[in-house]
Structures are given as C-alpha cells and as structure tokens.
mmCIF file of C-alpha atoms and ligand atoms in Angstrom:
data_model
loop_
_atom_site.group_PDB
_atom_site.id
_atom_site.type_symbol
_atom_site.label_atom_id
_atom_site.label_comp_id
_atom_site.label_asym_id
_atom_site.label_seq_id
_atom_site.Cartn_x
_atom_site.Cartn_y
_atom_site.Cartn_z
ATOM 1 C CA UNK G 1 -175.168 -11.653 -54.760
ATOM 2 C CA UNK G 2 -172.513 -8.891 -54.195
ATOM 3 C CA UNK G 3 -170.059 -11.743 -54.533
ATOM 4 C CA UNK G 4 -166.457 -9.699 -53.569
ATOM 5 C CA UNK G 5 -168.359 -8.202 -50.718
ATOM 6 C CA UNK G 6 -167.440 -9.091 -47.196
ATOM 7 C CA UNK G 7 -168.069 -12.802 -46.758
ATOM 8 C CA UNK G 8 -171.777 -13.801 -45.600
ATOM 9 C CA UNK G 9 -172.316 -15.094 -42.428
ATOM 10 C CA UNK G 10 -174.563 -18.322 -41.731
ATOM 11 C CA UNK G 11 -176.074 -18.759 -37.687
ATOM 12 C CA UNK G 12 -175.305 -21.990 -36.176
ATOM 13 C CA UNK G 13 -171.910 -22.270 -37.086
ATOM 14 C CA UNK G 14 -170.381 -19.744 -34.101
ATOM 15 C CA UNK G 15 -167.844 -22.496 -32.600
ATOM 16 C CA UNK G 16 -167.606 -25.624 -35.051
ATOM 17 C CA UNK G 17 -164.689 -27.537 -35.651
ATOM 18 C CA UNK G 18 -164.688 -27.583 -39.733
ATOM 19 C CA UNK G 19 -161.981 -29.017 -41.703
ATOM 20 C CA UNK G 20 -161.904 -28.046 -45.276
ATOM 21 C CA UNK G 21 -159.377 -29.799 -48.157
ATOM 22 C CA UNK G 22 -158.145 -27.710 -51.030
ATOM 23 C CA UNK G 23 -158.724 -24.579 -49.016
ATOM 24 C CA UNK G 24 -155.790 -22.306 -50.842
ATOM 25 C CA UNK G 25 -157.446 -20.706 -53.391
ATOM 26 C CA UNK G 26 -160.981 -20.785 -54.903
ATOM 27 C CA UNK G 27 -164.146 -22.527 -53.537
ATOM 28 C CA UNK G 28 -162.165 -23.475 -50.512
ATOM 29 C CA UNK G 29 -160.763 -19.888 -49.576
ATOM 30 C CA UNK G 30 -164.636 -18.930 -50.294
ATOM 31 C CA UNK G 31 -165.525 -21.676 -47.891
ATOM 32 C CA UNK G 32 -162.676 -20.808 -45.239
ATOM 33 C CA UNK G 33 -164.394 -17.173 -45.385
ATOM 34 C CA UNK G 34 -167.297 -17.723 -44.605
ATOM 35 C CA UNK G 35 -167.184 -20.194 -41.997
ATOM 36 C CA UNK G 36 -164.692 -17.463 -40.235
ATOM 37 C CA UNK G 37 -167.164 -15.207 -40.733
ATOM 38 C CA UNK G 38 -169.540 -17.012 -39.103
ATOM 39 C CA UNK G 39 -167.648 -17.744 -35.934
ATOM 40 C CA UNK G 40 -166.117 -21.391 -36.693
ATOM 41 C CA UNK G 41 -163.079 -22.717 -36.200
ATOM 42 C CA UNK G 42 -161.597 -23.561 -39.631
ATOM 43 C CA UNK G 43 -158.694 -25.857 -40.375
ATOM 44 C CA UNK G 44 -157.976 -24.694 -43.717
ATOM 45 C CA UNK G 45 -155.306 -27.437 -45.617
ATOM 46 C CA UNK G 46 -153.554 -27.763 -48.722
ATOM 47 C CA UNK G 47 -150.807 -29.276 -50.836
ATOM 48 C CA UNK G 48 -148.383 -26.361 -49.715
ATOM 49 C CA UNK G 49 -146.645 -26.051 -46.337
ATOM 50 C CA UNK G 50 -147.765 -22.322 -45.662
ATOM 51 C CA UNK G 51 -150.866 -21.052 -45.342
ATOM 52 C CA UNK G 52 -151.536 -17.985 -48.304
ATOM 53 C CA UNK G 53 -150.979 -14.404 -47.053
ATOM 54 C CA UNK G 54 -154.644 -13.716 -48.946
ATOM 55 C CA UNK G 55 -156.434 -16.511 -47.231
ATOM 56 C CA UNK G 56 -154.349 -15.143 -43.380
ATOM 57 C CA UNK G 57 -155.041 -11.417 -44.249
ATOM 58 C CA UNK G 58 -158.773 -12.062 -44.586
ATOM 59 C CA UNK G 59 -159.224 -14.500 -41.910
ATOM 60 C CA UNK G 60 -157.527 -11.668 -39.515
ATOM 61 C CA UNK G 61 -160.430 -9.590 -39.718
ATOM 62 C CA UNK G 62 -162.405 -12.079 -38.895
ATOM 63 C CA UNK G 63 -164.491 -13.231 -35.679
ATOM 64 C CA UNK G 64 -163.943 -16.908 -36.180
ATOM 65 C CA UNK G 65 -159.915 -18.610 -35.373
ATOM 66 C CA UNK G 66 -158.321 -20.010 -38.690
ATOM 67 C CA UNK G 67 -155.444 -22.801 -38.063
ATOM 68 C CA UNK G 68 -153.699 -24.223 -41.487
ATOM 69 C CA UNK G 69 -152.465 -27.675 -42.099
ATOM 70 C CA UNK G 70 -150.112 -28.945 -45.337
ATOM 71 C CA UNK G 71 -152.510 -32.029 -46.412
ATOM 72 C CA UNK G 72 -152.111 -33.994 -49.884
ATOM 73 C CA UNK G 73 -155.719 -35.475 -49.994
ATOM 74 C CA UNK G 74 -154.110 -38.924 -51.462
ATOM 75 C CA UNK G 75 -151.620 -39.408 -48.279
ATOM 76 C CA UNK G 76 -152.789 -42.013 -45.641
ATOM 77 C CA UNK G 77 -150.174 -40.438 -43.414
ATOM 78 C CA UNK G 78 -151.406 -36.715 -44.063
ATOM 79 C CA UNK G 79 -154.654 -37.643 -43.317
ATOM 80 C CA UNK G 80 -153.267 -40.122 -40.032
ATOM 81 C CA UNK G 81 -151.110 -36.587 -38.793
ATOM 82 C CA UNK G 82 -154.656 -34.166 -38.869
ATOM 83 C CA UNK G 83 -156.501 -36.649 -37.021
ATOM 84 C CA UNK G 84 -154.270 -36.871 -34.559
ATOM 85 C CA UNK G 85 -153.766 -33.167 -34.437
ATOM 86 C CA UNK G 86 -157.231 -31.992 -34.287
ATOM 87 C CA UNK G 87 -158.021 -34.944 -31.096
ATOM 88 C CA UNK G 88 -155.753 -33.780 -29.307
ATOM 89 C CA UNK G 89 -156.056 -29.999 -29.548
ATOM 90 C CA UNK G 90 -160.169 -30.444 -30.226
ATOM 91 C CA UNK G 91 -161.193 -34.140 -28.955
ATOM 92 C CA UNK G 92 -164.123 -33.664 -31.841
ATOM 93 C CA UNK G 93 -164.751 -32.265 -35.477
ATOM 94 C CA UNK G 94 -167.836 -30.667 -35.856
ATOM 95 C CA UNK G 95 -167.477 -30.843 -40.084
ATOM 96 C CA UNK G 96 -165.586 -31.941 -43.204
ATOM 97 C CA UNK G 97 -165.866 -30.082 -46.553
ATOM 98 C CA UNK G 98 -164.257 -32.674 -48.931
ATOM 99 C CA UNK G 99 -163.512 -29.632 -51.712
ATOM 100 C CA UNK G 100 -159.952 -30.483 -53.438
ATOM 101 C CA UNK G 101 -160.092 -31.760 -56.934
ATOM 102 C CA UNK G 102 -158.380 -31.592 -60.156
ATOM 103 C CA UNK G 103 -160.240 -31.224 -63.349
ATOM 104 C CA UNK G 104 -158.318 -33.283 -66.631
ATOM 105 C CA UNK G 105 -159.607 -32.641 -70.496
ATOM 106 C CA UNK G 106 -158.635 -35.741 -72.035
ATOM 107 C CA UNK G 107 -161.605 -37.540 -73.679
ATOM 108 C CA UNK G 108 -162.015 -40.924 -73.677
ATOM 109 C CA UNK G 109 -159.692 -43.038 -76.214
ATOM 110 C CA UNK G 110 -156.855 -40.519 -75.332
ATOM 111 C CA UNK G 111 -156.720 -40.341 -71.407
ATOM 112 C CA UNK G 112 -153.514 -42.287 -70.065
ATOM 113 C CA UNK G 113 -154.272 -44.603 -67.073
ATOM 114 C CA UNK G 114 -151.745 -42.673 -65.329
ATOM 115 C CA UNK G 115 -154.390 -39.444 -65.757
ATOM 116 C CA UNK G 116 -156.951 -41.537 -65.127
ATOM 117 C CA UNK G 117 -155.472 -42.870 -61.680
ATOM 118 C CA UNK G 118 -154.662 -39.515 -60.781
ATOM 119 C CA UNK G 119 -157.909 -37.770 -61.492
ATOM 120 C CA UNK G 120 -159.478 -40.432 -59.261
ATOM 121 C CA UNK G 121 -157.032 -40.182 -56.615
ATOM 122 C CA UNK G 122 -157.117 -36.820 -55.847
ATOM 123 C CA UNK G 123 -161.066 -36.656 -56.629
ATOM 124 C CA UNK G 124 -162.513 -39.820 -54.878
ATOM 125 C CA UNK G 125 -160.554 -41.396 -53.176
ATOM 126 C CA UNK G 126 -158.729 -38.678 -51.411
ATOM 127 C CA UNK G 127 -162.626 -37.666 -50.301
ATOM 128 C CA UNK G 128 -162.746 -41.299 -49.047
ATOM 129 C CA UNK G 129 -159.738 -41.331 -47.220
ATOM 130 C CA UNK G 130 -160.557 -37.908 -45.577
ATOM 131 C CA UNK G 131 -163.794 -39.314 -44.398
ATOM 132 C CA UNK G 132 -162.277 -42.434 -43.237
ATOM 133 C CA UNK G 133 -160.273 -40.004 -40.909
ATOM 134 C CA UNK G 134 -162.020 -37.878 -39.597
ATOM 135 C CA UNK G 135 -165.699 -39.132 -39.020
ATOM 136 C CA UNK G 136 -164.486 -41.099 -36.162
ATOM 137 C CA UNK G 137 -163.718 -38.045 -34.547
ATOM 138 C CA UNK G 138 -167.226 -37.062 -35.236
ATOM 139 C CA UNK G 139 -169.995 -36.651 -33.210
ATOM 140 C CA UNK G 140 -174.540 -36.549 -33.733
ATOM 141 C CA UNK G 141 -174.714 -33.409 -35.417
ATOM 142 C CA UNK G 142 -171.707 -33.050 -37.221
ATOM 143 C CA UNK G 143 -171.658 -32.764 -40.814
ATOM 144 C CA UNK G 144 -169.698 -33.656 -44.097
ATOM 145 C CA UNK G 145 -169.960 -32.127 -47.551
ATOM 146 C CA UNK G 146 -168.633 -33.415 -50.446
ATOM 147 C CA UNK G 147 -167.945 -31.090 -53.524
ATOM 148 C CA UNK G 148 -168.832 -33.035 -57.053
ATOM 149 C CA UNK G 149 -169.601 -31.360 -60.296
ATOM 150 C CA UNK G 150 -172.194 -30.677 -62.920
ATOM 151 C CA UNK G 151 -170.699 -33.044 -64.511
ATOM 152 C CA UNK G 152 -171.099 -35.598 -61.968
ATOM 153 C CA UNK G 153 -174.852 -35.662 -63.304
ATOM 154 C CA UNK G 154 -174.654 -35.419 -67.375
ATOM 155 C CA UNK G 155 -172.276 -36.695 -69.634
ATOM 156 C CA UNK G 156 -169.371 -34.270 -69.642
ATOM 157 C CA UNK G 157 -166.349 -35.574 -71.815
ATOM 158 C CA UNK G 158 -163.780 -35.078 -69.566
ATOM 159 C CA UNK G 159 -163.945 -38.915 -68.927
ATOM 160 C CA UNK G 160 -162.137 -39.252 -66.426
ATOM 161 C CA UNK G 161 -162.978 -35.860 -63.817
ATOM 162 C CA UNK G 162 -167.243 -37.127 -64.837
ATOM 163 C CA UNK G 163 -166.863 -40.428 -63.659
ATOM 164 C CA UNK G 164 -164.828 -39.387 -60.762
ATOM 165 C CA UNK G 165 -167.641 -36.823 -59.761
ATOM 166 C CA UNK G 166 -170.150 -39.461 -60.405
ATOM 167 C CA UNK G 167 -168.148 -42.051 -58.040
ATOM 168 C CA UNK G 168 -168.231 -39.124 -55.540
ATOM 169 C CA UNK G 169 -172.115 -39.151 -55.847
ATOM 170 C CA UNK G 170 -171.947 -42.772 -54.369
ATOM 171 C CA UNK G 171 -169.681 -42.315 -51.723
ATOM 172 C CA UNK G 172 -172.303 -39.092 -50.514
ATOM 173 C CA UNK G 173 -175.149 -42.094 -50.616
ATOM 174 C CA UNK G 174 -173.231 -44.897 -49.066
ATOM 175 C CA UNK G 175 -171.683 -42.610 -46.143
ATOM 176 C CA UNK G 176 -175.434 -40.729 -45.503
ATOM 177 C CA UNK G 177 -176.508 -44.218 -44.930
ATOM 178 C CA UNK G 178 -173.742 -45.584 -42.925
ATOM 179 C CA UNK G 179 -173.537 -42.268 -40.588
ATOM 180 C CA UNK G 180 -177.161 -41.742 -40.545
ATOM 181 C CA UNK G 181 -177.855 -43.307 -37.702
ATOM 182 C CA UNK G 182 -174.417 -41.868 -35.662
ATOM 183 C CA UNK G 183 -176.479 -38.663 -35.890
ATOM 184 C CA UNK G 184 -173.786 -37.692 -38.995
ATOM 185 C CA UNK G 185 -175.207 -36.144 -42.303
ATOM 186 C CA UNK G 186 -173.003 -36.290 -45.434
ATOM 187 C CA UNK G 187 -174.662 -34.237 -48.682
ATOM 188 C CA UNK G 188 -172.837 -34.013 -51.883
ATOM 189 C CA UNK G 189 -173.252 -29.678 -53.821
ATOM 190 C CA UNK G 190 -172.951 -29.733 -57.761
ATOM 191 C CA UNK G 191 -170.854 -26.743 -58.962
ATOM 192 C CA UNK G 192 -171.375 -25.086 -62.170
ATOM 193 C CA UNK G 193 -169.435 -22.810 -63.947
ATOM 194 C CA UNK G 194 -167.441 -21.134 -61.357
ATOM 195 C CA UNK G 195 -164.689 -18.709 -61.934
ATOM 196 C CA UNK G 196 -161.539 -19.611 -59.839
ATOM 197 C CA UNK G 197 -158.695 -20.625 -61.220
ATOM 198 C CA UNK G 198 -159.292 -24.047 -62.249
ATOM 199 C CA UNK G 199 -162.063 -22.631 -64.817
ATOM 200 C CA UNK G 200 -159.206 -19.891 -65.665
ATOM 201 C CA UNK G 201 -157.746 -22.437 -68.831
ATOM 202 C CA UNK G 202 -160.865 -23.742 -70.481
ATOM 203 C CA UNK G 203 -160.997 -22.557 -73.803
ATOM 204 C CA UNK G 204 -163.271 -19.900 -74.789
ATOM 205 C CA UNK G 205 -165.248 -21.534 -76.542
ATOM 206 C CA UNK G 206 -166.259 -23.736 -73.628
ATOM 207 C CA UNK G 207 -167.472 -20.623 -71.684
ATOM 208 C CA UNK G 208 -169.775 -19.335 -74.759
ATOM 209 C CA UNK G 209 -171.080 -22.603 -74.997
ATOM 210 C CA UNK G 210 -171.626 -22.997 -71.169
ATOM 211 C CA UNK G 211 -173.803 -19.714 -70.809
ATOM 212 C CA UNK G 212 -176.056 -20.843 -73.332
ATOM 213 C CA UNK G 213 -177.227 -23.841 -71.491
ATOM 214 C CA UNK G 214 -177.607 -22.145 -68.422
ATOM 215 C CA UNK G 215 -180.717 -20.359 -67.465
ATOM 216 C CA UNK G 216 -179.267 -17.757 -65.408
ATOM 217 C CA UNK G 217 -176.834 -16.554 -68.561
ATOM 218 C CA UNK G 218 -173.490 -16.204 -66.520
ATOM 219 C CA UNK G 219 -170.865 -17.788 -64.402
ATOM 220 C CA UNK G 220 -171.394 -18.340 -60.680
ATOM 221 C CA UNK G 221 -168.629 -16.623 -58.109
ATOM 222 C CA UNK G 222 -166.860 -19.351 -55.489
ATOM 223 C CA UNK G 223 -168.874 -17.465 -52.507
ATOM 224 C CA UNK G 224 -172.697 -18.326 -54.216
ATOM 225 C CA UNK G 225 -170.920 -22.030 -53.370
ATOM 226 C CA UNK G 226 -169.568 -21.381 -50.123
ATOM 227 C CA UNK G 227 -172.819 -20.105 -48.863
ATOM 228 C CA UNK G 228 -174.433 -23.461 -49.608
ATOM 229 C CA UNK G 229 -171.641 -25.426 -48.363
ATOM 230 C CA UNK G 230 -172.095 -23.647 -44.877
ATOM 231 C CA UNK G 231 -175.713 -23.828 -44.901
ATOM 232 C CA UNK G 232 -175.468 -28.016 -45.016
ATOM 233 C CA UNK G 233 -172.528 -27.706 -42.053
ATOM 234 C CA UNK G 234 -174.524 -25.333 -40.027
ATOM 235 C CA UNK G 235 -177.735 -27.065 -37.987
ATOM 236 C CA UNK G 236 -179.924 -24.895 -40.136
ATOM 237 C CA UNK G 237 -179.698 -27.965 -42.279
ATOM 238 C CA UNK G 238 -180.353 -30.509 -39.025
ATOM 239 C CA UNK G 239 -182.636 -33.364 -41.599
ATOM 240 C CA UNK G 240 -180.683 -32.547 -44.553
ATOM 241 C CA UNK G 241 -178.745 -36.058 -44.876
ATOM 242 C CA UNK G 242 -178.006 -37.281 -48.488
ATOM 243 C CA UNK G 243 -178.806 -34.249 -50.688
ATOM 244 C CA UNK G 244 -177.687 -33.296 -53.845
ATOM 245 C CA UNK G 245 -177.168 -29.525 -54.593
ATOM 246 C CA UNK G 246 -176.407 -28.118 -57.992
ATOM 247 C CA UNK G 247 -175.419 -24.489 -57.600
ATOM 248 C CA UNK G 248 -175.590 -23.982 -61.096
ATOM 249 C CA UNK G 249 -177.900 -21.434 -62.814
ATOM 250 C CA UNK G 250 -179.902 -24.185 -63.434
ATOM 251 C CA UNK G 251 -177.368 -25.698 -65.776
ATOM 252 C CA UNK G 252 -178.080 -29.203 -64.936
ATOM 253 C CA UNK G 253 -181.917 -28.919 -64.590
ATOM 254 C CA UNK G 254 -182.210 -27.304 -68.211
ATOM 255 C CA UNK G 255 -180.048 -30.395 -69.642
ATOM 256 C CA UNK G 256 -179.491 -28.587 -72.722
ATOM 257 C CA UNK G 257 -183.600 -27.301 -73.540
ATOM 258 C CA UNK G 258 -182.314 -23.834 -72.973
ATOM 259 C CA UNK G 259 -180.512 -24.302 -76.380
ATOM 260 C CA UNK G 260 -183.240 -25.498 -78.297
ATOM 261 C CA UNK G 261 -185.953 -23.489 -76.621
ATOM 262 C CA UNK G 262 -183.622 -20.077 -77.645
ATOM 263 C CA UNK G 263 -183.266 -21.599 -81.211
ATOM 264 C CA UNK G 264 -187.045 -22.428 -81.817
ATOM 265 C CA UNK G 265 -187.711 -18.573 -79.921
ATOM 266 C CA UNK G 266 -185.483 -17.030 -82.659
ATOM 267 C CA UNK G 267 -186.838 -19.013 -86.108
ATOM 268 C CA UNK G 268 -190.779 -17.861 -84.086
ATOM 269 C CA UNK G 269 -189.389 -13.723 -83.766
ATOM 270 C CA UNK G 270 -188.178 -13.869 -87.406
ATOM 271 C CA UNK G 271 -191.048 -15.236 -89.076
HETATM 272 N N1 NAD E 301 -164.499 -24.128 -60.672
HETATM 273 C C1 NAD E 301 -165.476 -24.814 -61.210
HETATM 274 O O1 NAD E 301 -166.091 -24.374 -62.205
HETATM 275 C C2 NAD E 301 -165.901 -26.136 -60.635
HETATM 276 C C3 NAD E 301 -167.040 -26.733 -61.177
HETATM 277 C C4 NAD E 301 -167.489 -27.928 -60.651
HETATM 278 C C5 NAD E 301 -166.828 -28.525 -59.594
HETATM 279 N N2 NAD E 301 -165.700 -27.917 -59.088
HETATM 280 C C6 NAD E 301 -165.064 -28.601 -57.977
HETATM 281 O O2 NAD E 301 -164.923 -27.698 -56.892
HETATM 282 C C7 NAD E 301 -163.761 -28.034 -56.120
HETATM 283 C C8 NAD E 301 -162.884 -26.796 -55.955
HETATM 284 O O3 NAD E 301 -162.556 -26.304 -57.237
HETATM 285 P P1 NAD E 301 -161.935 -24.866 -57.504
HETATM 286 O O4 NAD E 301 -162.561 -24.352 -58.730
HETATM 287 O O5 NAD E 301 -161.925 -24.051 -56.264
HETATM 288 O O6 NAD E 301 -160.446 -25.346 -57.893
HETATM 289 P P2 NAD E 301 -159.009 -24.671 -57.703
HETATM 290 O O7 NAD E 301 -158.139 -25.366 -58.686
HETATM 291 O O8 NAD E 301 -159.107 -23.191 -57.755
HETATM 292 O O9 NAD E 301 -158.624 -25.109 -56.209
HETATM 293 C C9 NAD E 301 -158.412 -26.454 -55.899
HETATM 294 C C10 NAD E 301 -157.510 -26.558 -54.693
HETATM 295 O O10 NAD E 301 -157.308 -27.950 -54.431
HETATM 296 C C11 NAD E 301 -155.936 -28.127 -54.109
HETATM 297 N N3 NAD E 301 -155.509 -29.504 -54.381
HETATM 298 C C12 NAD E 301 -155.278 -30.099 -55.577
HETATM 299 N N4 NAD E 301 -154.817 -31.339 -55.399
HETATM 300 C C13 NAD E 301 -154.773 -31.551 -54.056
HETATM 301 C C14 NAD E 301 -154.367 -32.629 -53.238
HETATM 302 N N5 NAD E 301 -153.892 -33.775 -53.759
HETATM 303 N N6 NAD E 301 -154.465 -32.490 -51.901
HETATM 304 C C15 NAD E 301 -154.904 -31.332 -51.353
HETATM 305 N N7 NAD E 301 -155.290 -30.276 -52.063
HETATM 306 C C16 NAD E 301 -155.210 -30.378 -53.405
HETATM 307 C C17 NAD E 301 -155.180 -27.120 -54.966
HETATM 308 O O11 NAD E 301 -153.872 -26.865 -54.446
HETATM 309 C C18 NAD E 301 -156.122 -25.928 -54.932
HETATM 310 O O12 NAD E 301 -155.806 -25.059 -53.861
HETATM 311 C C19 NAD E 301 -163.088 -29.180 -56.875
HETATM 312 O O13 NAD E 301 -163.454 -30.405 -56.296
HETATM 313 C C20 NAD E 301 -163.657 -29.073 -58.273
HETATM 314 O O14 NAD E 301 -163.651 -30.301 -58.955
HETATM 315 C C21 NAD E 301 -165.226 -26.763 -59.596
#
C-alpha cells in the first residue's frame, strides 16, 4: 500500500456523520483522511482546543466537510457538550471511532495505581463513556469501532495498556449485543506495530524483536488501519457486528511460531 499517497477512498461513506476521538495525530488523522476522502462528515476531537494546521491543510483538499471539537475522552461533561452539539447541528451520528489511547511500559509489580487508573481511564472507560453518548443519537445502520491492540489478545507486559485492551474487547461484545437489535454494529480492529508517534519511544530493541514475530517482516503505516476502520463504518460492512480485526502482519495469528519456525529453518540450511 502506497501508504503517504493521497488517502483511499471507501463507497458508502459519501454523507455520514462520524465522530472520531484522538483524531490529532496518528491513526486518527489517518482515519479523519480517509473518511474526508470519502465524502463524510468528520468531527475530528482531541485533548487540544485547536484543530492541527496538518490535519486542516489536508482536509481542505478534500471532498468531505471536517468540523473539530476539544474532547478529553475521560470528561462526562466533554462528552455531555458533543452530544449536544452534534443533535442540534446533525439530529443523528452515523459513526463513532473510539481511537484515543495511551500506551504505559510499566510491568506488573512496578505500575503505580495512579498509572494503572489512568491507563484505564483514558483506554476503556473513556471508550465507554463515548459510547454512552453518542449511540443514543444513533440510528439502524450506524456504526461504532473501537480501536484495541495486539496486545489486547496475547500477553503483552505492559500490564496495565493489555488488560485495558482486553477490557475493550468486552465492551465491543457487550455493546454488539446490546445495539444489535437497534440496527447498531460495534466491531473492535487489533493494531500492530504501527509507526505514529506513540510507537516513536519504544526501545529498539522492541522493534527488532517485533519484526521477527510478524509474518509480513515490517511495521504497518496508520492508513493500512484507517482503511479498515472505514470499511466497518461504511455499509460495505452492513452484517459485520462484533468482529475482531487484527491489522497486524499476522503478528497475532503467528503467536510467536514465526520465531521458532525461522530458528529450526536456519539449524536445517546449515546442516
Ligand atoms: N501505534 C501503534 O503501534 C498501536 C498499536 C496498537 C494499538 N494502538 C492504538 O491505536 C490508537 C491510536 O494510537 P496512535 O498510535 O495513533 O497514538 P498517538 O499517540 O499517535 O495518538 C493518540 C491520540 O490520542 C489523543 N489522546 C490521548 N489521551 C486523550 C484523551 N484523554 N482524550 C482525547 N484524546 C486523547 C492524543 O492527544 C493523540 O492525538 C490507540 O488507542 C492505541 O492504543 C496503537
């Protein structure tokens, strides 16, 4: 995928109402663009109070109408002011990308609780409160996507981001099943490796050790998740309701046998 190309554009999304968390920098802005590109309507929000010149330079050129929002994920009132904002100036919401999160390092026997609360405040339940939100404003055929993690499906030891993306798996389940029969899907996509700049301080070694467990041998680019984010908003993905995607080079599905099927390959090529 020609990945710094000009963003991809998805049919059935020419018109949608599509709020997206987080949407500064990284999977978000990747999200934003594409969506725009596509024709929706995008209410891009973040922690700051202005929307980035990058994200508002790109979204100019764009066929699609990009309105920004200051949002902290964790505030009831944040989440209370959007709502109220996008009734009166929409009456609906056609889709909800739950993307902001905060990765933390600490292992477990070191993490603080104060980390730990604020790993799973930002990660779960600021998802939780954003769908508490906005689905009323939602109608049969809208459409909310939750970003988790690889390591919402092995055992990463960053204790407390894993078992936030894991708790993030269960909210997916419980809302596909609550909203299921509104006519609402929820699906949950499994990033990788990707290179924004949340991936920009892990340590080296991290990396090396990352592309040899996945398949494909190299990191993924924000847009290869975008693409699939806007393929489970659009109504391409109409019986899609409860999915889990890793967009991962097959990270997850190896679960570590690339490793030792390289290592037995190499001891077999020098005997
Ligand atoms: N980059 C990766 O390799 C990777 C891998 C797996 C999962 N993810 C997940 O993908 C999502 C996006 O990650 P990214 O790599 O684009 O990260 P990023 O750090 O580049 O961007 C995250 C954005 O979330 C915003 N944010 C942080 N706290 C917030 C809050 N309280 N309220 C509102 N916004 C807040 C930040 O300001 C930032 O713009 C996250 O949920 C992350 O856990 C990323």
């Amino acid at each position: 995928m020609a990945a710094k190309s000009a963003p991809l554009t998805l049919p059935g999304l020419a018109g949608k109402i599509v709020v997206i968390t987080g949407a500064a920098r990284g999977q978000g802005c990747a999200e934003a663009l594409v969506l725009l590109a596509s024709g929706a309507h995008v209410i891009a929000t973040d922690l700051n109070d202005a929307c980035p010149s990058t994200l508002e330079k790109a979204a100019a050129k764009l066929p699609g109408e990009l309105h920004y929002a200051q949002l902290d994920v964790t505030s009831e009132a944040d989440w209370s002011a959007l709502a109220q904002f996008l009734k009166k100036e929409f009456k609906q919401v056609h889709g909800l990308v739950n993307n902001a999160g905060i990765p933390f390092r600490g292992r477990i026997g070191e993490i603080s609780r104060v980390d730990w609360d604020k790993v799973f405040s930002i990660n779960v339940t600021g998802a939780m409160l954003g769908i508490q939100a906005i689905a009323p404003l939602m109608r049969k055929g809208a459409s909310i996507v939750n970003i988790g993690s690889s390591a919402g499906l092995n055992a990463h030891h960053t204790v407390a981001y894993t078992a936030s993306k894991w708790a993030v798996r269960g909210l997916t389940h419980v809302t596909a099943t609550e909203f299921g029969p509104r006519g609402i899907r929820t699906n949950i996509v499994h990033p990788g490796y990707i290179e924004t700049e949340m991936m920009a301080a892990a340590p080296a070694i991290m990396t090396d050790a990352q592309l040899t467990l996945t398949p494909l041998e190299r990191t993924g680019q924000p847009e290869e998740v975008a693409a699939v984010v806007a393929f489970l908003l659009s109504d391409s993905a109409a019986y899609v309701n409860g999915a889990e995607i890793p967009v991962d080079g097959g990270f997850t599905s190896s679960a570590g046998v690339k490793y030792m099927s390289d290592i037995i390959k190499a001891s077999q090529q020098k005997k």
